[in-house]
């Protein structure tokens, strides 16, 4: 998306910056290498900026540190992703839902606003709101659940 649509803003979230740096960010860097992309990295803002001005920001989503989600409320995003969404509070999804799609309209892009969440269907709000309704055949649009298993990963070596 960053390559195709100049000037878009994406954000990747994980509950804590420490875990985000050790996991999500490391995986993202591997993908950049495989895809032969070389955006500029700004470590102080945790942002990759592509040659066409598109950005991917890496942010924490911990309501114990920001109970009102004030750090999220000012974001203007094309789309967002929450890695291991079962670790974050439901409130994060609520706040982000109001922050995505703004850049799409302003720049005239026909990109649907979306939030991609990866998770394990542990007990909690994700299981109740998405996994169980999907399993029961009652998950309604605009929501979508795609089950992925370890064997679906073509890069898995064992």
CSV table of N, CA and C in Angstrom, one decimal:
chain,number,residue,atom,x,y,z
A,1,UNK,N,0.8,-1.2,0.0
A,1,UNK,CA,0.0,0.0,0.0
A,1,UNK,C,0.9,1.3,0.0
A,2,UNK,N,1.9,1.2,0.8
A,2,UNK,CA,2.8,2.4,0.8
A,2,UNK,C,3.4,2.7,-0.5
A,3,UNK,N,3.7,1.7,-1.2
A,3,UNK,CA,4.3,1.9,-2.6
A,3,UNK,C,3.3,2.4,-3.6
A,4,UNK,N,2.1,1.9,-3.5
A,4,UNK,CA,1.0,2.2,-4.5
A,4,UNK,C,0.4,3.6,-4.2
A,5,UNK,N,0.2,4.0,-3.0
A,5,UNK,CA,-0.5,5.2,-2.7
A,5,UNK,C,0.4,6.2,-2.0
A,6,UNK,N,0.9,7.2,-2.7
A,6,UNK,CA,1.8,8.2,-2.1
A,6,UNK,C,1.2,9.0,-0.9
A,7,UNK,N,2.0,9.1,0.1
A,7,UNK,CA,1.5,10.0,1.2
A,7,UNK,C,0.6,9.4,2.2
A,8,UNK,N,0.3,8.1,2.1
A,8,UNK,CA,-0.6,7.5,3.1
A,8,UNK,C,0.1,7.3,4.4
A,9,UNK,N,-0.7,7.1,5.5
A,9,UNK,CA,-0.1,6.9,6.8
A,9,UNK,C,-0.7,5.7,7.4
A,10,UNK,N,0.1,4.7,7.8
A,10,UNK,CA,-0.3,3.5,8.4
A,10,UNK,C,0.3,3.5,9.8
A,11,UNK,N,-0.3,2.8,10.7
A,11,UNK,CA,0.2,2.6,12.1
A,11,UNK,C,0.1,1.2,12.5
A,12,UNK,N,1.2,0.7,13.1
A,12,UNK,CA,1.2,-0.7,13.6
A,12,UNK,C,1.3,-0.5,15.2
A,13,UNK,N,0.4,-1.2,15.8
A,13,UNK,CA,0.3,-1.1,17.3
A,13,UNK,C,0.6,-2.5,17.9
A,14,UNK,N,1.2,-2.4,19.1
A,14,UNK,CA,1.3,-3.5,20.0
A,14,UNK,C,1.2,-2.9,21.4
A,15,UNK,N,0.8,-3.7,22.4
A,15,UNK,CA,0.5,-3.2,23.7
A,15,UNK,C,1.7,-2.4,24.3
A,16,UNK,N,2.9,-2.9,24.2
A,16,UNK,CA,4.0,-2.1,24.7
A,16,UNK,C,5.1,-1.9,23.7
A,17,UNK,N,5.8,-0.8,23.8
A,17,UNK,CA,6.9,-0.5,22.9
A,17,UNK,C,8.1,-1.6,23.0
A,18,UNK,N,8.3,-2.1,24.2
A,18,UNK,CA,9.4,-3.0,24.4
A,18,UNK,C,9.1,-4.3,23.5
A,19,UNK,N,7.9,-4.8,23.6
A,19,UNK,CA,7.5,-6.0,22.9
A,19,UNK,C,7.5,-5.7,21.4
A,20,UNK,N,6.9,-4.5,21.1
A,20,UNK,CA,6.8,-4.1,19.7
A,20,UNK,C,8.2,-4.1,19.0
A,21,UNK,N,9.2,-3.6,19.7
A,21,UNK,CA,10.6,-3.5,19.1
A,21,UNK,C,11.1,-4.9,18.9
A,22,UNK,N,10.9,-5.8,19.9
A,22,UNK,CA,11.5,-7.1,19.8
A,22,UNK,C,10.8,-8.1,18.8
A,23,UNK,N,9.5,-7.8,18.5
A,23,UNK,CA,8.8,-8.7,17.7
A,23,UNK,C,8.3,-8.1,16.4
A,24,UNK,N,7.2,-7.3,16.4
A,24,UNK,CA,6.6,-6.7,15.3
A,24,UNK,C,7.6,-5.9,14.4
A,25,UNK,N,8.3,-5.1,15.0
A,25,UNK,CA,9.3,-4.3,14.2
A,25,UNK,C,10.3,-5.1,13.5
A,26,UNK,N,10.8,-6.2,14.2
A,26,UNK,CA,11.8,-7.1,13.6
A,26,UNK,C,11.2,-7.8,12.4
A,27,UNK,N,10.0,-8.3,12.5
A,27,UNK,CA,9.4,-9.0,11.4
A,27,UNK,C,9.1,-8.0,10.3
A,28,UNK,N,8.7,-6.8,10.6
A,28,UNK,CA,8.5,-5.8,9.5
A,28,UNK,C,9.8,-5.6,8.7
A,29,UNK,N,10.9,-5.5,9.4
A,29,UNK,CA,12.2,-5.3,8.8
A,29,UNK,C,12.6,-6.4,7.9
A,30,UNK,N,12.2,-7.6,8.3
A,30,UNK,CA,12.5,-8.8,7.4
A,30,UNK,C,11.7,-8.7,6.1
A,31,UNK,N,10.4,-8.3,6.3
A,31,UNK,CA,9.5,-8.1,5.1
A,31,UNK,C,10.1,-7.1,4.2
A,32,UNK,N,10.6,-6.0,4.7
A,32,UNK,CA,11.2,-4.9,3.9
A,32,UNK,C,12.3,-5.5,3.1
A,33,UNK,N,13.2,-6.3,3.7
A,33,UNK,CA,14.3,-6.9,3.0
A,33,UNK,C,13.9,-7.8,1.9
A,34,UNK,N,12.9,-8.7,2.2
A,34,UNK,CA,12.4,-9.6,1.2
A,34,UNK,C,11.8,-8.9,0.0
A,35,UNK,N,11.1,-7.8,0.3
A,35,UNK,CA,10.4,-7.1,-0.8
A,35,UNK,C,11.3,-6.0,-1.4
A,36,UNK,N,12.5,-5.9,-0.9
A,36,UNK,CA,13.5,-5.0,-1.4
A,36,UNK,C,13.1,-3.5,-1.4
A,37,UNK,N,12.4,-3.2,-0.2
A,37,UNK,CA,12.0,-1.8,0.0
A,37,UNK,C,13.1,-1.2,1.0
A,38,UNK,N,13.4,0.1,0.8
A,38,UNK,CA,14.4,0.7,1.6
A,38,UNK,C,13.9,2.1,2.1
A,39,UNK,N,12.8,2.1,2.9
A,39,UNK,CA,12.4,3.4,3.5
A,39,UNK,C,13.3,3.9,4.5
A,40,UNK,N,13.2,5.2,4.8
A,40,UNK,CA,14.1,5.9,5.8
A,40,UNK,C,13.5,5.6,7.2
A,41,UNK,N,14.4,5.2,8.1
A,41,UNK,CA,13.9,4.9,9.5
A,41,UNK,C,14.2,6.1,10.4
A,42,UNK,N,13.3,6.5,11.2
A,42,UNK,CA,13.5,7.5,12.2
A,42,UNK,C,13.2,6.8,13.6
A,43,UNK,N,14.3,6.5,14.3
A,43,UNK,CA,14.2,5.8,15.5
A,43,UNK,C,13.5,6.6,16.6
A,44,UNK,N,13.6,7.9,16.6
A,44,UNK,CA,13.0,8.7,17.7
A,44,UNK,C,11.5,8.7,17.5
A,45,UNK,N,11.0,8.7,16.3
A,45,UNK,CA,9.5,8.7,16.1
A,45,UNK,C,9.0,7.3,15.8
A,46,UNK,N,9.9,6.3,15.7
A,46,UNK,CA,9.5,4.9,15.3
A,46,UNK,C,8.7,4.9,14.0
A,47,UNK,N,9.2,5.6,13.0
A,47,UNK,CA,8.5,5.7,11.7
A,47,UNK,C,9.4,5.4,10.6
A,48,UNK,N,8.9,4.6,9.6
A,48,UNK,CA,9.5,4.4,8.3
A,48,UNK,C,8.8,5.3,7.4
A,49,UNK,N,9.6,6.1,6.6
A,49,UNK,CA,9.0,6.9,5.5
A,49,UNK,C,9.6,6.5,4.2
A,50,UNK,N,8.6,6.2,3.3
A,50,UNK,CA,9.0,5.7,1.9
A,50,UNK,C,9.3,6.9,1.0
A,51,UNK,N,9.9,6.6,-0.1
A,51,UNK,CA,10.4,7.7,-1.0
A,51,UNK,C,9.2,8.6,-1.5
A,52,UNK,N,8.0,8.0,-1.5
A,52,UNK,CA,6.8,8.8,-2.0
A,52,UNK,C,6.1,9.5,-0.9
A,53,UNK,N,6.7,9.5,0.3
A,53,UNK,CA,6.1,10.2,1.4
A,53,UNK,C,5.1,9.3,2.3
A,54,UNK,N,4.9,8.1,1.9
A,54,UNK,CA,4.0,7.2,2.7
A,54,UNK,C,4.8,6.9,4.0
A,55,UNK,N,4.0,6.6,5.1
A,55,UNK,CA,4.7,6.3,6.4
A,55,UNK,C,4.0,5.1,7.1
A,56,UNK,N,4.9,4.4,7.8
A,56,UNK,CA,4.4,3.4,8.7
A,56,UNK,C,4.9,3.7,10.1
A,57,UNK,N,4.1,4.0,11.0
A,57,UNK,CA,4.5,4.3,12.4
A,57,UNK,C,4.3,3.1,13.3
A,58,UNK,N,5.1,3.0,14.2
A,58,UNK,CA,5.1,1.9,15.2
A,58,UNK,C,4.8,2.5,16.6
A,59,UNK,N,3.6,2.1,17.2
A,59,UNK,CA,3.2,2.8,18.4
A,59,UNK,C,2.7,1.8,19.4
A,60,UNK,N,2.7,2.2,20.7
A,60,UNK,CA,2.2,1.3,21.7
A,60,UNK,C,0.7,1.7,22.0
A,61,UNK,N,0.0,0.7,22.5
A,61,UNK,CA,-1.5,0.9,22.7
A,61,UNK,C,-1.8,0.3,24.1
A,62,UNK,N,-1.2,1.0,25.1
A,62,UNK,CA,-1.4,0.5,26.5
A,62,UNK,C,-2.2,1.5,27.3
A,63,UNK,N,-3.5,1.1,27.6
A,63,UNK,CA,-4.4,2.1,28.3
A,63,UNK,C,-4.0,2.2,29.7
A,64,UNK,N,-3.2,1.4,30.3
A,64,UNK,CA,-2.7,1.6,31.6
A,64,UNK,C,-1.8,2.8,31.7
A,65,UNK,N,-1.2,3.2,30.6
A,65,UNK,CA,-0.3,4.4,30.5
A,65,UNK,C,-1.1,5.6,29.9
A,66,UNK,N,-2.1,5.3,29.2
A,66,UNK,CA,-2.9,6.4,28.5
A,66,UNK,C,-4.4,6.0,28.6
A,67,UNK,N,-5.0,6.1,29.8
A,67,UNK,CA,-6.4,5.6,29.9
A,67,UNK,C,-7.4,6.2,29.0
A,68,UNK,N,-7.2,7.4,28.6
A,68,UNK,CA,-8.2,8.0,27.7
A,68,UNK,C,-7.9,7.9,26.2
A,69,UNK,N,-6.8,7.3,25.9
A,69,UNK,CA,-6.4,7.1,24.5
A,69,UNK,C,-6.0,8.4,23.9
A,70,UNK,N,-5.5,9.4,24.6
A,70,UNK,CA,-5.2,10.7,24.1
A,70,UNK,C,-4.1,10.6,23.0
A,71,UNK,N,-3.2,9.7,23.1
A,71,UNK,CA,-2.1,9.6,22.1
A,71,UNK,C,-2.6,9.1,20.8
A,72,UNK,N,-3.7,8.4,20.9
A,72,UNK,CA,-4.3,7.8,19.6
A,72,UNK,C,-5.3,8.8,19.0
A,73,UNK,N,-5.9,9.6,19.8
A,73,UNK,CA,-7.0,10.5,19.3
A,73,UNK,C,-6.6,11.5,18.2
A,74,UNK,N,-5.3,11.9,18.2
A,74,UNK,CA,-4.9,12.9,17.2
A,74,UNK,C,-4.4,12.3,15.9
A,75,UNK,N,-4.4,11.0,15.8
A,75,UNK,CA,-3.8,10.4,14.6
A,75,UNK,C,-4.8,10.5,13.4
A,76,UNK,N,-4.2,10.8,12.3
A,76,UNK,CA,-4.9,10.8,11.0
A,76,UNK,C,-4.3,9.6,10.2
A,77,UNK,N,-5.0,8.5,10.1
A,77,UNK,CA,-4.4,7.3,9.5
A,77,UNK,C,-5.3,6.9,8.3
A,78,UNK,N,-4.6,6.3,7.3
A,78,UNK,CA,-5.2,5.6,6.2
A,78,UNK,C,-5.8,4.2,6.8
A,79,UNK,N,-5.0,3.5,7.5
A,79,UNK,CA,-5.4,2.2,8.1
A,79,UNK,C,-4.4,1.9,9.3
A,80,UNK,N,-4.8,0.9,10.0
A,80,UNK,CA,-4.0,0.5,11.2
A,80,UNK,C,-4.0,-1.0,11.3
A,81,UNK,N,-3.0,-1.4,12.1
A,81,UNK,CA,-2.9,-2.9,12.4
A,81,UNK,C,-2.5,-3.0,13.9
A,82,UNK,N,-3.1,-4.0,14.5
A,82,UNK,CA,-2.8,-4.3,15.9
A,82,UNK,C,-2.3,-5.7,16.0
A,83,UNK,N,-1.0,-5.8,16.3
A,83,UNK,CA,-0.4,-7.1,16.5
A,83,UNK,C,-0.7,-7.7,17.8
A,84,UNK,N,-1.1,-8.9,17.9
A,84,UNK,CA,-1.6,-9.6,19.1
A,84,UNK,C,-2.6,-8.7,19.8
A,85,UNK,N,-3.7,-8.5,19.1
A,85,UNK,CA,-4.8,-7.6,19.6
A,85,UNK,C,-5.4,-8.1,20.8
A,86,UNK,N,-5.3,-9.4,21.1
A,86,UNK,CA,-5.9,-10.0,22.3
A,86,UNK,C,-5.1,-9.4,23.6
A,87,UNK,N,-4.0,-8.8,23.4
A,87,UNK,CA,-3.3,-8.2,24.5
A,87,UNK,C,-3.7,-6.8,24.9
A,88,UNK,N,-4.4,-6.1,23.9
A,88,UNK,CA,-4.8,-4.7,24.1
A,88,UNK,C,-6.2,-4.7,24.6
A,89,UNK,N,-6.6,-3.5,25.2
A,89,UNK,CA,-8.0,-3.3,25.6
A,89,UNK,C,-8.9,-3.0,24.4
A,90,UNK,N,-10.2,-3.4,24.6
A,90,UNK,CA,-11.2,-3.1,23.6
A,90,UNK,C,-11.3,-1.6,23.2
A,91,UNK,N,-11.0,-0.8,24.2
A,91,UNK,CA,-11.0,0.7,24.0
A,91,UNK,C,-10.1,1.1,22.9
A,92,UNK,N,-9.0,0.4,22.7
A,92,UNK,CA,-8.1,0.8,21.6
A,92,UNK,C,-8.7,0.7,20.2
A,93,UNK,N,-9.5,-0.4,20.0
A,93,UNK,CA,-10.2,-0.6,18.8
A,93,UNK,C,-11.2,0.5,18.6
A,94,UNK,N,-11.9,0.9,19.6
A,94,UNK,CA,-12.9,1.9,19.5
A,94,UNK,C,-12.3,3.2,19.1
A,95,UNK,N,-11.2,3.6,19.8
A,95,UNK,CA,-10.6,4.9,19.5
A,95,UNK,C,-10.0,4.9,18.0
A,96,UNK,N,-9.3,3.8,17.7
A,96,UNK,CA,-8.7,3.7,16.3
A,96,UNK,C,-9.8,3.7,15.2
A,97,UNK,N,-10.9,3.2,15.5
A,97,UNK,CA,-12.0,3.2,14.5
A,97,UNK,C,-12.4,4.6,14.0
A,98,UNK,N,-12.2,5.5,14.9
A,98,UNK,CA,-12.5,6.9,14.5
A,98,UNK,C,-11.3,7.7,14.0
A,99,UNK,N,-10.2,7.0,13.9
A,99,UNK,CA,-9.0,7.7,13.4
A,99,UNK,C,-8.6,7.2,12.0
A,100,UNK,N,-9.2,6.2,11.5
A,100,UNK,CA,-8.7,5.6,10.2
A,100,UNK,C,-9.6,6.2,9.1
A,101,UNK,N,-9.1,6.2,7.9
A,101,UNK,CA,-9.8,6.6,6.7
A,101,UNK,C,-9.8,8.1,6.4
A,102,UNK,N,-9.4,8.9,7.4
A,102,UNK,CA,-9.3,10.3,7.2
A,102,UNK,C,-8.4,10.7,6.0
A,103,UNK,N,-7.2,10.1,6.0
A,103,UNK,CA,-6.3,10.5,4.9
A,103,UNK,C,-6.8,10.0,3.6
A,104,UNK,N,-7.5,8.9,3.5
A,104,UNK,CA,-8.1,8.4,2.3
A,104,UNK,C,-8.9,9.4,1.6
A,105,UNK,N,-9.9,9.9,2.3
A,105,UNK,CA,-10.8,10.9,1.7
A,105,UNK,C,-10.1,12.2,1.3
A,106,UNK,N,-9.3,12.7,2.2
A,106,UNK,CA,-8.6,13.9,2.0
A,106,UNK,C,-7.7,13.9,0.7
A,107,UNK,N,-7.1,12.7,0.5
A,107,UNK,CA,-6.2,12.6,-0.7
A,107,UNK,C,-6.9,12.0,-1.9
A,108,UNK,N,-8.1,11.7,-1.8
A,108,UNK,CA,-8.9,11.1,-2.9
A,108,UNK,C,-8.6,9.7,-3.2
A,109,UNK,N,-8.0,8.9,-2.3
A,109,UNK,CA,-7.7,7.5,-2.5
A,109,UNK,C,-9.0,6.7,-2.2
A,110,UNK,N,-9.2,5.7,-3.1
A,110,UNK,CA,-10.3,4.8,-2.9
A,110,UNK,C,-9.8,3.5,-2.1
A,111,UNK,N,-9.3,3.8,-0.9
A,111,UNK,CA,-8.8,2.7,-0.1
A,111,UNK,C,-9.8,2.6,1.1
A,112,UNK,N,-10.4,1.4,1.3
A,112,UNK,CA,-11.4,1.3,2.4
A,112,UNK,C,-10.6,1.4,3.7
A,113,UNK,N,-11.2,2.1,4.6
A,113,UNK,CA,-10.6,2.2,6.0
A,113,UNK,C,-10.7,0.9,6.6
A,114,UNK,N,-9.6,0.4,7.2
A,114,UNK,CA,-9.6,-0.9,7.9
A,114,UNK,C,-8.6,-0.9,9.0
A,115,UNK,N,-8.9,-1.8,9.9
A,115,UNK,CA,-8.0,-2.2,11.0
A,115,UNK,C,-7.7,-3.7,10.9
A,116,UNK,N,-6.5,-4.1,10.7
A,116,UNK,CA,-6.1,-5.5,10.7
A,116,UNK,C,-5.6,-5.9,12.1
A,117,UNK,N,-6.2,-6.9,12.6
A,117,UNK,CA,-5.8,-7.4,13.9
A,117,UNK,C,-5.3,-8.8,13.8
A,118,UNK,N,-4.1,-9.1,14.4
A,118,UNK,CA,-3.7,-10.5,14.5
A,118,UNK,C,-3.9,-10.9,15.9
A,119,UNK,N,-4.2,-12.1,16.1
A,119,UNK,CA,-4.5,-12.6,17.5
A,119,UNK,C,-4.5,-14.1,17.6
A,120,UNK,N,-4.5,-14.5,18.8
A,120,UNK,CA,-4.8,-15.9,19.2
A,120,UNK,C,-6.2,-15.8,19.9
A,121,UNK,N,-7.1,-16.6,19.5
A,121,UNK,CA,-8.5,-16.4,20.1
A,121,UNK,C,-8.5,-16.9,21.6
A,122,UNK,N,-7.8,-16.2,22.4
A,122,UNK,CA,-7.8,-16.4,23.8
A,122,UNK,C,-9.1,-15.9,24.4
A,123,UNK,N,-9.4,-16.2,25.7
A,123,UNK,CA,-10.6,-15.7,26.3
A,123,UNK,C,-10.5,-14.2,26.4
A,124,UNK,N,-11.6,-13.5,26.1
A,124,UNK,CA,-11.6,-12.1,26.1
A,124,UNK,C,-12.5,-11.5,25.0
A,125,UNK,N,-12.3,-10.2,24.9
A,125,UNK,CA,-13.2,-9.4,24.0
A,125,UNK,C,-13.1,-9.8,22.5
A,126,UNK,N,-11.9,-10.2,22.0
A,126,UNK,CA,-11.7,-10.6,20.6
A,126,UNK,C,-12.5,-11.9,20.4
A,127,UNK,N,-12.3,-12.8,21.3
A,127,UNK,CA,-13.0,-14.1,21.1
A,127,UNK,C,-14.5,-13.9,21.1
A,128,UNK,N,-15.0,-13.1,22.0
A,128,UNK,CA,-16.4,-12.9,22.2
A,128,UNK,C,-17.0,-12.1,20.9
A,129,UNK,N,-16.3,-11.1,20.5
A,129,UNK,CA,-16.8,-10.3,19.4
A,129,UNK,C,-16.5,-10.7,18.0
A,130,UNK,N,-15.5,-11.5,17.8
A,130,UNK,CA,-15.1,-11.9,16.4
A,130,UNK,C,-15.0,-13.4,16.2
A,131,UNK,N,-14.2,-14.1,17.1
A,131,UNK,CA,-14.0,-15.5,16.8
A,131,UNK,C,-15.2,-16.4,17.0
A,132,UNK,N,-15.9,-16.2,18.1
A,132,UNK,CA,-17.1,-17.0,18.3
A,132,UNK,C,-18.2,-16.7,17.3
A,133,UNK,N,-18.5,-15.5,17.0
A,133,UNK,CA,-19.5,-15.2,15.9
A,133,UNK,C,-19.0,-15.8,14.6
A,134,UNK,N,-17.7,-15.7,14.2
A,134,UNK,CA,-17.2,-16.3,13.0
A,134,UNK,C,-17.5,-17.8,13.0
A,135,UNK,N,-17.1,-18.4,14.1
A,135,UNK,CA,-17.3,-19.9,14.3
A,135,UNK,C,-18.7,-20.3,14.2
A,136,UNK,N,-19.6,-19.5,14.7
A,136,UNK,CA,-21.0,-19.8,14.6
A,136,UNK,C,-21.7,-19.3,13.4
A,137,UNK,N,-21.0,-18.7,12.5
A,137,UNK,CA,-21.5,-18.2,11.2
A,137,UNK,C,-22.4,-17.0,11.4
A,138,UNK,N,-22.2,-16.2,12.5
A,138,UNK,CA,-23.0,-15.0,12.7
A,138,UNK,C,-22.2,-13.7,12.7
A,139,UNK,N,-21.0,-13.8,12.3
A,139,UNK,CA,-20.2,-12.5,12.2
A,139,UNK,C,-20.7,-11.7,11.0
A,140,UNK,N,-21.1,-10.5,11.3
A,140,UNK,CA,-21.7,-9.6,10.3
A,140,UNK,C,-20.7,-8.6,9.8
A,141,UNK,N,-20.9,-8.2,8.5
A,141,UNK,CA,-20.2,-7.1,7.9
A,141,UNK,C,-20.4,-5.9,8.7
A,142,UNK,N,-19.4,-5.0,8.8
A,142,UNK,CA,-18.2,-5.0,8.0
A,142,UNK,C,-17.0,-5.8,8.5
A,143,UNK,N,-17.3,-6.7,9.5
A,143,UNK,CA,-16.2,-7.5,10.1
A,143,UNK,C,-15.9,-8.7,9.3
A,144,UNK,N,-14.7,-9.1,9.4
A,144,UNK,CA,-14.2,-10.3,8.7
A,144,UNK,C,-13.2,-11.0,9.5
A,145,UNK,N,-13.2,-12.3,9.6
A,145,UNK,CA,-12.3,-13.1,10.3
A,145,UNK,C,-11.6,-14.1,9.4
A,146,UNK,N,-10.3,-14.1,9.3
A,146,UNK,CA,-9.6,-15.1,8.5
A,146,UNK,C,-8.7,-16.0,9.4
A,147,UNK,N,-9.0,-17.2,9.5
A,147,UNK,CA,-8.2,-18.1,10.3
A,147,UNK,C,-6.9,-18.4,9.6
A,148,UNK,N,-5.8,-18.3,10.3
A,148,UNK,CA,-4.5,-18.7,9.7
A,148,UNK,C,-3.8,-19.7,10.7
A,149,UNK,N,-3.3,-20.7,10.1
A,149,UNK,CA,-2.6,-21.7,10.9
A,149,UNK,C,-1.1,-21.6,10.6
A,150,UNK,N,-0.3,-22.2,11.4
A,150,UNK,CA,1.2,-22.2,11.2
A,150,UNK,C,1.5,-22.8,9.8
A,151,UNK,N,0.8,-23.8,9.4
A,151,UNK,CA,1.1,-24.5,8.2
A,151,UNK,C,0.8,-23.6,7.0
A,152,UNK,N,0.0,-22.5,7.2
A,152,UNK,CA,-0.3,-21.6,6.1
A,152,UNK,C,0.9,-20.7,5.7
A,153,UNK,N,1.9,-20.7,6.5
A,153,UNK,CA,3.1,-19.9,6.3
A,153,UNK,C,4.1,-20.6,5.4
A,154,UNK,N,4.3,-20.1,4.2
A,154,UNK,CA,5.2,-20.8,3.3
A,154,UNK,C,6.7,-20.6,3.7
A,155,UNK,N,7.0,-19.7,4.6
A,155,UNK,CA,8.3,-19.5,5.0
A,155,UNK,C,8.7,-20.3,6.3
A,156,UNK,N,7.8,-21.0,6.8
A,156,UNK,CA,8.0,-21.8,8.0
A,156,UNK,C,8.9,-22.9,7.7
A,157,UNK,N,10.0,-23.1,8.4
A,157,UNK,CA,11.0,-24.1,8.1
A,157,UNK,C,10.8,-25.4,8.8
A,158,UNK,N,10.1,-25.4,9.9
A,158,UNK,CA,9.9,-26.7,10.6
A,158,UNK,C,8.4,-27.0,10.8
